[in-house]
Tab-separated table of C-alpha atoms in Angstrom:
chain	number	residue	atom	x	y	z
A	1149	MET	CA	0.208	-0.228	0.057
A	1150	ASN	CA	2.690	2.295	0.749
A	1151	ILE	CA	4.555	1.810	-2.309
A	1152	LEU	CA	0.718	2.039	-4.208
A	1153	ILE	CA	1.335	6.001	-2.257
A	1154	ARG	CA	4.746	6.757	-3.536
A	1155	GLU	CA	3.841	6.608	-6.702
A	1156	LEU	CA	0.669	8.234	-6.389
A	1157	LYS	CA	1.536	10.858	-5.052
A	1158	SER	CA	5.036	11.243	-7.990
A	1159	LYS	CA	2.765	11.145	-10.437
A	1160	ARG	CA	0.398	13.848	-9.307
A	1161	LYS	CA	1.398	16.740	-12.098
A	1162	THR	CA	1.495	14.673	-14.568
A	1163	LEU	CA	-2.022	13.667	-13.643
A	1164	LEU	CA	-2.762	17.439	-13.835
A	1165	ILE	CA	-0.733	18.814	-16.865
A	1166	TRP	CA	-2.983	15.782	-18.624
A	1167	SER	CA	-6.050	17.167	-17.616
A	1168	ILE	CA	-5.251	20.251	-18.397
A	1169	ILE	CA	-4.664	19.068	-21.725
A	1170	ILE	CA	-7.981	17.868	-22.341
A	1171	ILE	CA	-10.000	20.561	-20.233
A	1172	SER	CA	-9.028	22.435	-23.440
A	1173	PHE	CA	-9.061	20.517	-25.237
A	1174	ALA	CA	-12.568	19.958	-24.783
A	1175	LEU	CA	-12.923	23.883	-24.665
A	1176	LEU	CA	-11.914	24.215	-27.485
A	1177	GLY	CA	-14.107	21.557	-29.722
A	1178	PHE	CA	-17.239	22.317	-27.790
A	1179	VAL	CA	-17.160	25.831	-28.572
A	1180	GLU	CA	-16.977	25.735	-31.833
A	1181	GLY	CA	-19.859	22.528	-31.361
A	1182	ILE	CA	-21.479	24.722	-29.963
A	1183	ALA	CA	-21.855	27.161	-32.788
A	1184	PHE	CA	-22.414	24.683	-35.500
A	1185	VAL	CA	-24.879	22.622	-33.883
A	1186	GLY	CA	-28.474	23.815	-35.756
A	1187	ASP	CA	-26.058	25.557	-37.860
A	1188	THR	CA	-27.303	23.592	-41.557
A	1189	SER	CA	-25.544	25.644	-43.211
A	1190	ILE	CA	-21.899	23.915	-41.790
A	1191	GLN	CA	-22.860	21.261	-43.140
A	1192	SER	CA	-24.113	21.577	-46.739
A	1193	LEU	CA	-19.912	22.476	-46.254
A	1194	MET	CA	-18.912	19.235	-45.076
A	1195	ASP	CA	-20.529	17.761	-48.052
A	1196	SER	CA	-19.171	20.081	-50.263
A	1197	MET	CA	-15.257	18.417	-49.767
A	1198	PRO	CA	-13.591	15.811	-50.352
A	1199	GLN	CA	-14.907	12.443	-49.605
A	1200	GLU	CA	-11.514	10.685	-49.084
A	1201	LEU	CA	-10.510	13.808	-46.487
A	1202	LEU	CA	-14.418	13.110	-45.084
A	1203	LYS	CA	-12.670	9.219	-44.781
A	1204	ALA	CA	-9.286	9.590	-42.655
A	1205	PHE	CA	-11.067	11.963	-40.145
A	1206	SER	CA	-13.530	9.772	-39.305
A	1207	MET	CA	-16.003	12.480	-41.108
A	1208	GLU	CA	-17.921	11.388	-43.490
A	1209	SER	CA	-21.004	9.894	-42.203
A	1210	PHE	CA	-22.103	12.780	-39.051
A	1211	ASP	CA	-23.773	15.446	-39.012
A	1212	MET	CA	-22.262	18.367	-37.451
A	1213	SER	CA	-25.537	20.170	-37.422
A	1214	THR	CA	-26.780	17.642	-34.807
A	1215	PRO	CA	-24.706	16.638	-31.367
A	1216	GLU	CA	-24.137	13.461	-31.491
A	1217	GLY	CA	-22.988	13.752	-35.068
A	1218	TYR	CA	-20.614	16.878	-33.511
A	1219	PHE	CA	-19.644	14.241	-30.607
A	1220	GLY	CA	-18.886	11.225	-33.466
A	1221	ILE	CA	-16.438	13.694	-34.699
A	1222	MET	CA	-14.472	14.791	-31.176
A	1223	GLY	CA	-14.697	11.513	-30.333
A	1224	PRO	CA	-11.591	10.305	-32.519
A	1225	TYR	CA	-9.402	12.661	-31.200
A	1226	PHE	CA	-10.124	12.514	-27.461
A	1227	ALA	CA	-9.056	8.139	-27.907
A	1228	LEU	CA	-5.990	9.312	-29.761
A	1229	ALA	CA	-5.457	12.094	-27.069
A	1230	LEU	CA	-5.884	9.743	-23.684
A	1231	GLY	CA	-3.988	7.276	-26.093
A	1232	ILE	CA	-0.959	9.173	-26.414
A	1233	PHE	CA	-1.241	9.703	-22.390
A	1234	SER	CA	-1.980	5.629	-21.827
A	1235	VAL	CA	1.529	4.864	-24.227
A	1236	MET	CA	3.730	7.958	-22.320
A	1237	THR	CA	3.250	7.027	-18.700
A	1238	GLY	CA	2.828	3.497	-19.117
A	1239	CYS	CA	6.570	2.926	-20.236
A	1240	THR	CA	8.368	5.998	-18.722
A	1241	ALA	CA	6.730	4.736	-15.273
A	1242	ILE	CA	9.256	1.607	-15.307
A	1243	VAL	CA	12.298	3.143	-16.904
A	1244	SER	CA	11.308	6.906	-15.201
A	1245	GLU	CA	13.540	4.173	-12.279
A	1246	MET	CA	16.703	4.880	-14.279
A	1247	ARG	CA	16.100	8.122	-16.132
A	1248	ASP	CA	15.894	9.872	-12.256
A	1249	LYS	CA	18.576	7.605	-11.297
A	1250	THR	CA	15.908	6.229	-8.005
A	1251	ALA	CA	16.277	2.818	-8.939
A	1252	GLU	CA	18.724	1.834	-6.678
A	1253	PHE	CA	16.249	4.158	-4.004
A	1254	SER	CA	13.643	1.459	-5.165
A	1255	LEU	CA	15.327	-1.694	-5.766
A	1256	SER	CA	16.081	-1.285	-1.995
A	1257	LEU	CA	12.890	-1.461	-0.920
A	1258	PRO	CA	10.924	-4.456	0.820
A	1259	ILE	CA	9.261	-5.254	-2.170
A	1260	LYS	CA	9.969	-7.900	-5.124
A	1261	ARG	CA	9.985	-6.104	-8.067
A	1262	TYR	CA	6.500	-7.090	-9.431
A	1263	GLN	CA	5.137	-5.608	-6.161
A	1264	LEU	CA	6.665	-2.319	-7.968
A	1265	LEU	CA	5.582	-3.189	-11.077
A	1266	PHE	CA	2.335	-4.347	-9.850
A	1267	ALA	CA	2.105	-0.427	-8.410
A	1268	LYS	CA	2.939	1.960	-11.108
A	1269	LEU	CA	0.307	0.048	-13.323
A	1270	ILE	CA	-2.397	0.354	-11.047
A	1271	VAL	CA	-1.644	4.259	-11.471
A	1272	VAL	CA	-1.266	4.356	-14.505
A	1273	PHE	CA	-4.499	2.152	-14.624
A	1274	ILE	CA	-6.222	5.121	-12.160
A	1275	TYR	CA	-5.576	7.931	-14.060
A	1276	GLY	CA	-6.140	7.012	-17.280
A	1277	ILE	CA	-10.207	6.586	-16.070
A	1278	VAL	CA	-9.837	9.279	-13.951
A	1279	LEU	CA	-8.957	11.509	-17.458
A	1280	ASN	CA	-11.349	9.958	-19.516
A	1281	ALA	CA	-14.136	10.685	-16.418
A	1282	LEU	CA	-12.892	14.026	-17.144
A	1283	SER	CA	-13.227	14.289	-21.211
A	1284	THR	CA	-17.140	12.088	-20.413
A	1285	LEU	CA	-17.944	15.487	-18.127
A	1286	CYS	CA	-16.745	17.949	-20.612
A	1287	SER	CA	-19.315	15.830	-23.485
A	1288	VAL	CA	-21.931	15.568	-20.991
A	1289	VAL	CA	-21.004	19.470	-19.832
A	1290	PHE	CA	-21.540	19.962	-23.518
A	1291	GLY	CA	-25.012	17.828	-23.778
A	1292	LEU	CA	-26.343	19.920	-21.113
A	1293	THR	CA	-25.255	22.985	-23.023
A	1294	VAL	CA	-26.721	22.371	-26.539
A	1295	ASN	CA	-29.445	20.259	-25.249
A	1296	ALA	CA	-28.919	16.829	-26.678
A	1297	GLN	CA	-31.750	14.298	-26.382
A	1298	ASP	CA	-31.078	11.368	-24.036
A	1299	GLY	CA	-29.552	9.428	-27.549
A	1300	TYR	CA	-26.701	11.513	-27.162
A	1301	TYR	CA	-26.157	10.392	-23.197
A	1302	THR	CA	-25.361	6.588	-24.270
A	1303	PHE	CA	-23.137	7.597	-27.577
A	1304	VAL	CA	-21.365	9.398	-24.887
A	1305	LEU	CA	-21.593	6.760	-22.519
A	1306	VAL	CA	-20.758	4.210	-24.920
A	1307	SER	CA	-17.571	6.678	-26.533
A	1308	ALA	CA	-16.190	6.419	-23.048
A	1309	GLY	CA	-16.201	2.385	-23.074
A	1310	ALA	CA	-14.520	2.023	-26.399
A	1311	VAL	CA	-11.576	5.096	-25.210
A	1312	PHE	CA	-10.810	3.410	-22.754
A	1313	PHE	CA	-10.485	-0.170	-24.138
A	1314	ILE	CA	-7.672	1.734	-26.319
A	1315	GLN	CA	-6.820	3.213	-23.470
A	1316	LEU	CA	-6.514	-0.391	-22.812
A	1317	ILE	CA	-3.935	-1.488	-24.902
A	1318	TYR	CA	-1.605	0.772	-25.457
A	1319	LEU	CA	-1.293	1.238	-21.655
A	1320	ALA	CA	-0.399	-2.419	-22.663
A	1321	ILE	CA	2.236	-1.334	-25.511
A	1322	GLY	CA	3.719	1.479	-22.838
A	1323	PHE	CA	4.355	-0.739	-19.692
A	1324	PHE	CA	5.915	-3.469	-22.277
A	1325	VAL	CA	8.699	-1.222	-24.536
A	1326	GLY	CA	8.941	0.421	-20.615
A	1327	CYS	CA	10.275	-4.083	-19.177
A	1328	VAL	CA	11.907	-4.554	-22.065
A	1329	PHE	CA	14.503	-1.661	-23.158
A	1330	LYS	CA	16.899	-0.674	-21.040
A	1331	ASN	CA	17.281	3.152	-22.711
A	1332	HIS	CA	14.996	4.820	-21.209
A	1333	LYS	CA	14.763	7.491	-24.761
A	1334	ARG	CA	14.585	4.639	-27.203
A	1335	ALA	CA	12.300	3.090	-24.876
A	1336	SER	CA	10.118	6.193	-24.511
A	1337	SER	CA	9.974	7.310	-28.638
A	1338	LEU	CA	9.274	3.577	-30.016
A	1339	SER	CA	6.320	3.449	-27.614
A	1340	VAL	CA	4.435	7.142	-28.868
A	1341	SER	CA	6.328	5.802	-32.746
A	1342	ILE	CA	3.829	2.742	-32.815
A	1343	LEU	CA	0.690	4.763	-31.115
A	1344	LEU	CA	1.500	7.199	-34.494
A	1345	ALA	CA	2.440	5.048	-36.879
A	1346	THR	CA	-1.965	3.186	-35.506
A	1347	TYR	CA	-3.397	5.965	-36.170
A	1348	PHE	CA	-2.088	7.291	-39.190
A	1349	PHE	CA	-2.754	3.565	-40.427
A	1350	SER	CA	-5.874	5.129	-39.355
A	1351	MET	CA	-6.424	7.674	-41.305
A	1352	PHE	CA	-5.393	5.795	-44.590
A	1353	SER	CA	-7.320	3.357	-44.431
A	1354	GLY	CA	-10.327	5.276	-44.311
A	1355	MET	CA	-8.679	6.840	-47.917
A	1356	HIS	CA	-7.544	3.833	-49.832
A	1357	GLU	CA	-9.586	0.655	-50.191
A	1358	LYS	CA	-6.656	-1.202	-50.740
A	1359	LEU	CA	-5.392	-1.064	-46.677
A	1360	GLU	CA	-8.660	-1.153	-45.760
A	1361	PHE	CA	-7.314	-4.706	-44.220
A	1362	PHE	CA	-4.979	-2.152	-41.370
A	1363	LYS	CA	-8.661	-1.667	-39.845
A	1364	TYR	CA	-8.738	-5.113	-38.333
A	1365	LEU	CA	-5.360	-5.084	-36.747
A	1366	ASN	CA	-5.364	-1.048	-35.657
A	1367	PRO	CA	-6.952	-0.645	-32.525
A	1368	PHE	CA	-8.130	2.703	-33.312
A	1369	ASP	CA	-10.260	0.903	-36.005
A	1370	PHE	CA	-11.995	-1.160	-33.537
A	1371	PHE	CA	-14.433	0.912	-32.956
A	1372	ASP	CA	-16.575	2.895	-35.708
A	1373	PHE	CA	-18.572	5.794	-33.659
A	1374	TYR	CA	-20.602	5.667	-35.950
A	1375	LYS	CA	-21.731	2.406	-35.191
A	1376	ILE	CA	-21.414	3.132	-31.695
A	1377	MET	CA	-24.062	6.331	-32.649
A	1378	THR	CA	-26.429	3.998	-34.570
A	1379	SER	CA	-26.405	0.805	-32.537
A	1380	GLY	CA	-25.672	2.095	-29.332
A	1381	THR	CA	-23.597	-0.635	-28.266
A	1382	LEU	CA	-19.360	-1.979	-28.362
A	1383	GLU	CA	-18.688	-5.041	-30.809
A	1384	TRP	CA	-17.433	-7.624	-28.058
A	1385	ILE	CA	-15.042	-9.536	-30.324
A	1386	TYR	CA	-12.751	-6.056	-30.540
A	1387	VAL	CA	-13.158	-5.831	-26.688
A	1388	ILE	CA	-12.047	-9.752	-26.331
A	1389	ILE	CA	-9.357	-8.854	-28.377
A	1390	LEU	CA	-7.840	-5.838	-26.841
A	1391	VAL	CA	-8.180	-7.422	-23.291
A	1392	ALA	CA	-6.201	-10.553	-24.239
A	1393	LEU	CA	-3.985	-9.098	-26.272
A	1394	SER	CA	-3.205	-6.137	-23.402
A	1395	SER	CA	-3.349	-9.548	-20.574
A	1396	LEU	CA	-0.801	-11.259	-22.753
A	1397	LEU	CA	1.548	-7.794	-22.613
A	1398	ILE	CA	1.762	-7.201	-19.368
A	1399	ALA	CA	2.094	-10.111	-18.894
A	1400	ALA	CA	5.453	-10.278	-21.749
A	1401	GLY	CA	6.731	-7.326	-19.719
A	1402	PHE	CA	6.155	-8.695	-15.674
A	1403	ILE	CA	9.113	-11.727	-16.927
A	1404	SER	CA	10.897	-9.793	-19.245
A	1405	TYR	CA	11.135	-7.095	-15.862
A	1406	GLN	CA	12.217	-10.030	-13.139
A	1407	LYS	CA	15.414	-10.248	-15.451
A	1408	LYS	CA	16.249	-7.189	-16.515
A	1409	ASP	CA	19.882	-6.401	-15.467
A	1410	ILE	CA	18.960	-2.962	-13.537
A	1411	HIS	CA	21.798	0.052	-14.156
A	1412	ILE	CA	22.779	1.985	-11.218
């Protein structure tokens, strides 16, 4: 419990910074959305844009003049931002011991390595949920501001679940990379590069039919926000896949870290 409290306190600044980022992003996006909702001319403008461009940014199916449509466009960007948080924090929570020269102190504590790892993992998981809840709260406030119907709030809550599972897989990727690599700069760069590569592949797969098969390999494509809006549920096969892959990566990270030589 003491190590968990220590980790919670040590990551408070990170949580504060990311909370400001999420709130600022939501404020900028939803202030614009207040002006768009109810204005049918904005959708006419969107319809005149190239379909390939709209597909790249997941905007081809949504009506921006409705609360659901505007949130459907914002949703993937919340997923990207929270995914970046998860993969970066999942990795740096591990490699920061070497970066900050605190590995000697941590390893001198009367706990096993796996207990230290577990505490770090739980802290990142908790803070990820906090940021997810914060983005959801901002979306609910937007809905109240524009007098959205009940369907909007269902869409927001189910989308929060989708974003959570996207966070989970990238947390697992960052955690695994942090456990495997000894060089903290290389580990951090690789983990973020993996996320950005999958995100850009998601954009390109929407633009070209020949790249559509990438959507079966890409967490950002596992949950289609338009399908969530129309069905009000997640595709549970992708939930199972993401939970299974995340579990495997985390388990592999624990095994690798147990064998890892920590240079102090």
